[in-house]
Amino acid sequence: MFAMQLRALGTPLVWTELPDREPGPGEIRVKVAACGVCRTDLHVVDGDLPSPKLPIIPGHEIVGRVDALGAGVTDLAIGERVGIPWLGHTCGACPYCASGHENLCDAPLFTGYTRDGGFATATIADSRYAFPLGEDGDDVALAPLLCAGLIGWRALAMAGDGKRLGLYGFGAAAHIIAQVAAWQGRTVYAFTRPGDVATQAFAKTIGAIWAGGSDEMPPDLLDAALIFAPVGALVPAALKAVRKGGRVVCAGIHMSDIPSFPYSLLWEERQIVSVANLTRQDGLDFLKIAPQAGITTTTSRYRLADANQALDDLRAGRFEGAAVLVP
Ligand SMILES: [Zn+2]
Ligand SMILES: [Zn+2]
């Protein structure tokens, strides 16, 4: 198999040939058809996240087909199309796993961070954390649903049922969640980097009724705001834009420091919460509603060998929607 491997933090990925692995008990081997590129991959490469496995193959939005079954795997078949998400394994025994909060597991493994992921021609996954994807939809179009969609969905649920929803950082996750929110009958306000008129125009084509810079106030106060950009200064900006009792949901795994702000921004029962990871139930729920909501993804396709270019383009905001690697 071939992979784009991270050998040291802060260095480019390296094209590497590795021996084919056989799946262990409970595991599957998946021939990768497409793998989305997520901002979290950038955080892994940049060393923003503690204790990655090194070397590591990044990538946790994997669409592929099962091509080998480990001992004891009976619920998936050779040739079946599956999606492999960020949550790669949980312990099943800690208080979080025992109470339905496996996203907070004390001893988890994460695909593309602490176990090898999908920037490769093949990957090994724990079969219990793979989602059957069926045959509807294109591999490349489905890939961004596996993280941008799933974690965006969890963040949207955390926002409560308020109608006016602000999305700060209009990348892969927001472009999916804007469509879900509009389908749910919410009103979407998109906030981009100041001056990014191209992304503001894009946001309006997929359901936002207003789009502007993150330094602007929306025309109406928001019921909730989701922050997808890794920029701490957006927290006080979003607090300013939500109504009394409104909620600000930080949906990223890493953010720059949040600057100090006057207590009056939080006063009147405004809330700040964060979203961590996903549960398998989040995945099952979202993958069921995505076709009902008629989600379409906007993707930029890169060859696997061009993964470093895809990461650079993501960092610089050079495309709308999501980048997807194709082996
Ligand atoms: Zn991700
Ligand atoms: Zn656990």
XYZ file of C-alpha atoms and ligand atoms in Angstrom:
329
model
C 0.000 0.000 0.000
C 0.969 3.626 -0.430
C 0.381 6.462 1.999
C 1.145 10.111 2.632
C 2.818 9.854 6.016
C 3.651 12.491 8.629
C 7.047 11.617 10.114
C 7.735 14.717 12.202
C 5.424 17.510 13.327
C 5.475 20.589 11.153
C 7.016 18.836 8.142
C 5.405 17.930 4.804
C 3.796 14.516 4.394
C 5.998 11.964 2.647
C 4.875 9.512 -0.071
C 5.625 6.111 1.451
C 5.242 2.490 0.409
C 4.238 0.245 3.303
C 3.587 -3.493 3.534
C -0.075 -4.491 3.217
C -1.458 -5.212 6.682
C -3.896 -7.968 7.551
C -6.800 -6.910 9.773
C -6.641 -8.194 13.347
C -9.599 -9.587 15.297
C -12.582 -7.217 14.990
C -10.865 -5.164 12.292
C -11.459 -4.603 8.604
C -9.133 -3.579 5.829
C -10.609 -0.928 3.577
C -9.454 -0.027 0.084
C -9.702 3.776 0.136
C -11.758 5.361 -2.659
C -11.719 8.935 -1.306
C -10.602 10.712 1.854
C -11.630 14.225 2.816
C -9.155 16.755 4.172
C -10.257 18.315 7.456
C -8.902 21.278 9.404
C -8.046 18.782 12.151
C -5.528 17.204 9.752
C -3.808 20.598 9.647
C -3.793 20.720 13.456
C -2.218 17.222 13.561
C 0.457 18.172 11.024
C 1.185 21.483 12.764
C 1.546 19.831 16.182
C -1.399 21.717 17.714
C -2.789 18.493 19.249
C -1.038 16.581 22.045
C 0.670 13.197 21.593
C -0.098 12.083 18.027
C 1.163 8.672 16.971
C 4.269 9.216 14.853
C 4.734 8.437 12.112
C 1.023 8.849 11.378
C -1.104 8.632 8.249
C -3.635 11.497 8.608
C -7.171 11.483 7.247
C -10.474 10.685 8.966
C -13.139 11.211 6.297
C -12.637 7.891 4.565
C -14.912 6.320 1.979
C -13.838 2.912 0.724
C -14.689 -0.731 0.295
C -13.981 -3.574 2.671
C -11.368 -5.856 1.126
C -10.415 -8.066 4.083
C -12.211 -9.101 7.275
C -10.525 -9.861 10.573
C -11.626 -12.686 12.837
C -15.071 -12.215 14.324
C -16.339 -9.537 11.922
C -19.778 -10.681 10.807
C -21.769 -7.486 10.232
C -19.783 -6.240 7.227
C -19.034 -8.004 3.956
C -16.181 -7.968 1.478
C -16.920 -5.314 -1.155
C -19.282 -3.340 1.084
C -18.865 0.439 0.983
C -18.119 1.971 4.371
C -17.214 5.313 5.910
C -14.487 5.590 8.546
C -14.803 8.639 10.827
C -12.605 10.393 13.402
C -13.788 8.222 16.314
C -11.741 5.069 15.730
C -12.141 3.224 19.017
C -13.474 3.677 22.539
C -12.852 1.668 25.699
C -16.473 0.776 26.417
C -15.780 0.743 30.155
C -15.083 4.281 31.391
C -17.845 6.402 32.974
C -18.289 8.325 29.712
C -18.676 5.219 27.557
C -21.011 3.736 30.171
C -23.276 6.787 30.120
C -23.679 7.232 26.354
C -20.932 9.841 26.022
C -18.385 7.778 24.123
C -17.258 10.982 22.395
C -15.602 11.843 25.738
C -14.060 8.365 26.317
C -11.017 8.322 28.615
C -9.077 5.948 26.367
C -10.126 6.562 22.768
C -8.325 6.188 19.464
C -8.837 8.729 16.725
C -8.418 7.968 13.043
C -5.568 9.872 11.453
C -4.274 11.073 14.840
C -3.640 8.172 17.208
C -4.299 5.412 14.663
C -3.465 5.493 10.965
C -6.030 7.096 8.696
C -7.022 7.473 5.091
C -4.387 9.517 3.265
C -3.484 6.147 1.771
C -4.571 3.488 -0.696
C -5.767 1.266 2.175
C -6.456 1.486 5.883
C -7.257 -0.801 8.808
C -10.251 0.120 10.975
C -12.114 -1.261 13.974
C -15.239 -2.641 12.297
C -17.509 -1.383 15.086
C -16.654 2.222 14.210
C -17.238 1.908 10.450
C -20.535 3.121 9.006
C -22.149 1.182 6.133
C -22.726 3.800 3.403
C -24.886 1.892 0.927
C -24.542 2.525 -2.795
C -26.224 5.904 -3.209
C -23.953 8.860 -3.844
C -20.477 9.415 -5.178
C -17.420 8.466 -3.084
C -15.878 11.948 -3.334
C -19.145 13.738 -2.550
C -19.748 11.550 0.516
C -16.271 11.918 2.067
C -16.808 15.369 3.686
C -19.908 14.065 5.452
C -17.697 11.800 7.580
C -16.315 14.632 9.724
C -17.402 18.056 8.513
C -20.925 16.654 8.353
C -20.941 14.486 11.482
C -19.272 16.893 13.863
C -21.153 19.793 12.317
C -24.333 17.845 13.016
C -23.380 17.325 16.652
C -22.601 21.059 16.931
C -25.957 21.920 15.367
C -27.756 19.742 17.908
C -25.865 21.544 20.698
C -27.150 24.856 19.350
C -30.666 23.948 20.471
C -33.699 24.648 18.336
C -33.343 28.413 17.902
C -34.324 29.640 14.464
C -31.640 32.231 13.767
C -28.313 30.473 13.408
C -24.927 32.096 12.787
C -22.070 30.082 11.242
C -18.598 31.525 11.854
C -15.997 30.167 9.419
C -17.689 29.054 6.235
C -15.608 26.030 5.233
C -16.367 22.334 4.836
C -18.524 21.924 7.969
C -20.520 25.147 7.570
C -21.291 24.473 3.904
C -22.958 21.197 4.922
C -24.629 22.430 8.107
C -26.041 25.532 6.367
C -28.012 23.157 4.138
C -29.204 21.031 7.067
C -30.237 24.116 9.038
C -32.120 25.610 6.083
C -33.866 22.241 5.556
C -34.893 22.325 9.238
C -36.484 25.720 8.619
C -33.816 27.799 10.339
C -32.452 31.084 9.057
C -28.707 30.946 8.389
C -26.303 33.867 8.738
C -22.795 33.195 7.365
C -19.672 34.900 8.740
C -16.412 34.681 6.788
C -12.972 36.226 6.992
C -13.523 39.983 6.594
C -13.464 40.870 2.903
C -13.881 37.285 1.640
C -16.678 38.200 -0.765
C -16.235 34.985 -2.779
C -17.098 32.820 0.231
C -19.919 35.181 1.206
C -21.410 34.788 -2.272
C -20.957 30.997 -2.044
C -22.755 30.915 1.332
C -25.748 32.669 -0.165
C -25.986 30.098 -2.962
C -26.498 27.303 -0.421
C -29.049 28.760 1.899
C -27.591 31.661 3.920
C -29.964 34.647 3.925
C -27.172 36.982 4.992
C -23.392 36.769 4.663
C -20.751 39.139 5.906
C -17.394 39.440 7.631
C -16.878 38.051 11.127
C -16.242 41.645 12.247
C -19.790 42.624 11.247
C -23.028 42.400 13.222
C -25.848 40.433 11.570
C -29.076 42.324 10.763
C -30.895 40.367 13.519
C -29.636 39.019 16.844
C -28.899 35.292 16.634
C -30.442 32.512 18.732
C -27.197 30.532 18.462
C -23.818 30.686 16.785
C -21.547 27.826 15.713
C -17.847 28.638 15.454
C -15.972 26.409 12.997
C -12.917 28.632 12.448
C -10.020 28.042 14.902
C -9.947 31.684 15.955
C -10.510 32.494 19.633
C -11.409 36.124 18.920
C -14.611 34.845 17.311
C -15.975 33.811 20.729
C -16.573 37.369 22.021
C -17.631 38.412 18.496
C -20.279 35.680 18.446
C -21.409 36.430 22.018
C -22.052 39.980 20.902
C -24.240 38.707 18.053
C -26.474 36.344 20.102
C -29.609 37.362 21.972
C -30.228 37.014 25.718
C -30.080 33.302 26.581
C -28.341 32.588 23.279
C -25.647 29.965 22.898
C -22.222 29.996 21.272
C -20.960 26.546 20.261
C -17.230 26.100 19.619
C -17.091 23.203 17.160
C -13.362 22.879 16.471
C -10.808 20.675 18.210
C -8.311 23.517 18.560
C -8.609 27.272 18.764
C -6.241 30.158 19.341
C -6.579 31.761 22.783
C -9.841 33.509 23.507
C -9.142 37.171 24.289
C -10.553 38.605 27.512
C -13.908 40.280 27.123
C -16.342 42.232 29.318
C -18.678 40.106 31.424
C -21.598 41.998 29.918
C -21.183 39.896 26.745
C -21.903 36.709 28.718
C -24.465 38.235 31.077
C -28.167 37.503 30.582
C -27.686 33.752 30.446
C -25.698 33.573 27.266
C -23.709 30.326 27.113
C -20.424 29.152 25.607
C -20.035 25.406 25.032
C -17.658 23.188 23.076
C -18.236 20.087 20.989
C -15.823 17.179 21.247
C -15.623 14.346 18.727
C -18.719 12.305 17.878
C -20.635 9.282 19.040
C -21.526 6.476 16.658
C -25.154 7.446 17.157
C -24.366 10.946 15.823
C -23.006 9.261 12.719
C -25.998 6.973 12.223
C -28.414 9.874 12.771
C -26.636 12.230 10.401
C -26.056 9.715 7.614
C -29.782 8.977 7.705
C -30.906 12.596 7.440
C -28.241 13.752 4.914
C -30.066 12.279 1.886
C -33.461 13.419 3.228
C -32.124 16.964 3.554
C -30.763 16.769 -0.001
C -27.242 17.701 1.086
C -24.859 18.354 -1.767
C -21.173 18.862 -1.085
C -18.854 21.169 -2.985
C -15.499 19.434 -3.358
C -12.055 20.079 -4.776
C -10.430 16.837 -5.819
C -6.685 16.193 -5.359
C -4.540 13.157 -6.117
C -3.339 11.383 -2.970
C 0.234 12.355 -3.836
C -0.845 16.019 -3.769
C -2.010 15.903 -0.129
C 0.477 18.607 0.884
C -0.985 20.934 -1.739
C -4.494 20.207 -0.456
C -3.404 21.050 3.108
C -1.747 24.281 1.921
C -4.841 25.285 -0.024
C -7.043 24.574 3.000
C -4.797 26.686 5.202
C -4.949 29.569 2.725
C -8.696 29.240 2.068
C -8.148 28.706 -1.675
C -11.291 26.651 -2.336
C -14.950 26.645 -1.280
C -16.369 23.578 0.456
C -14.060 20.619 1.068
C -10.877 19.104 -0.367
C -10.929 15.372 -1.070
C -7.966 13.100 -1.859
C -8.401 10.330 -4.384
C -5.784 7.539 -4.478
Zn -12.304 16.349 10.993
Zn -14.368 4.948 27.370
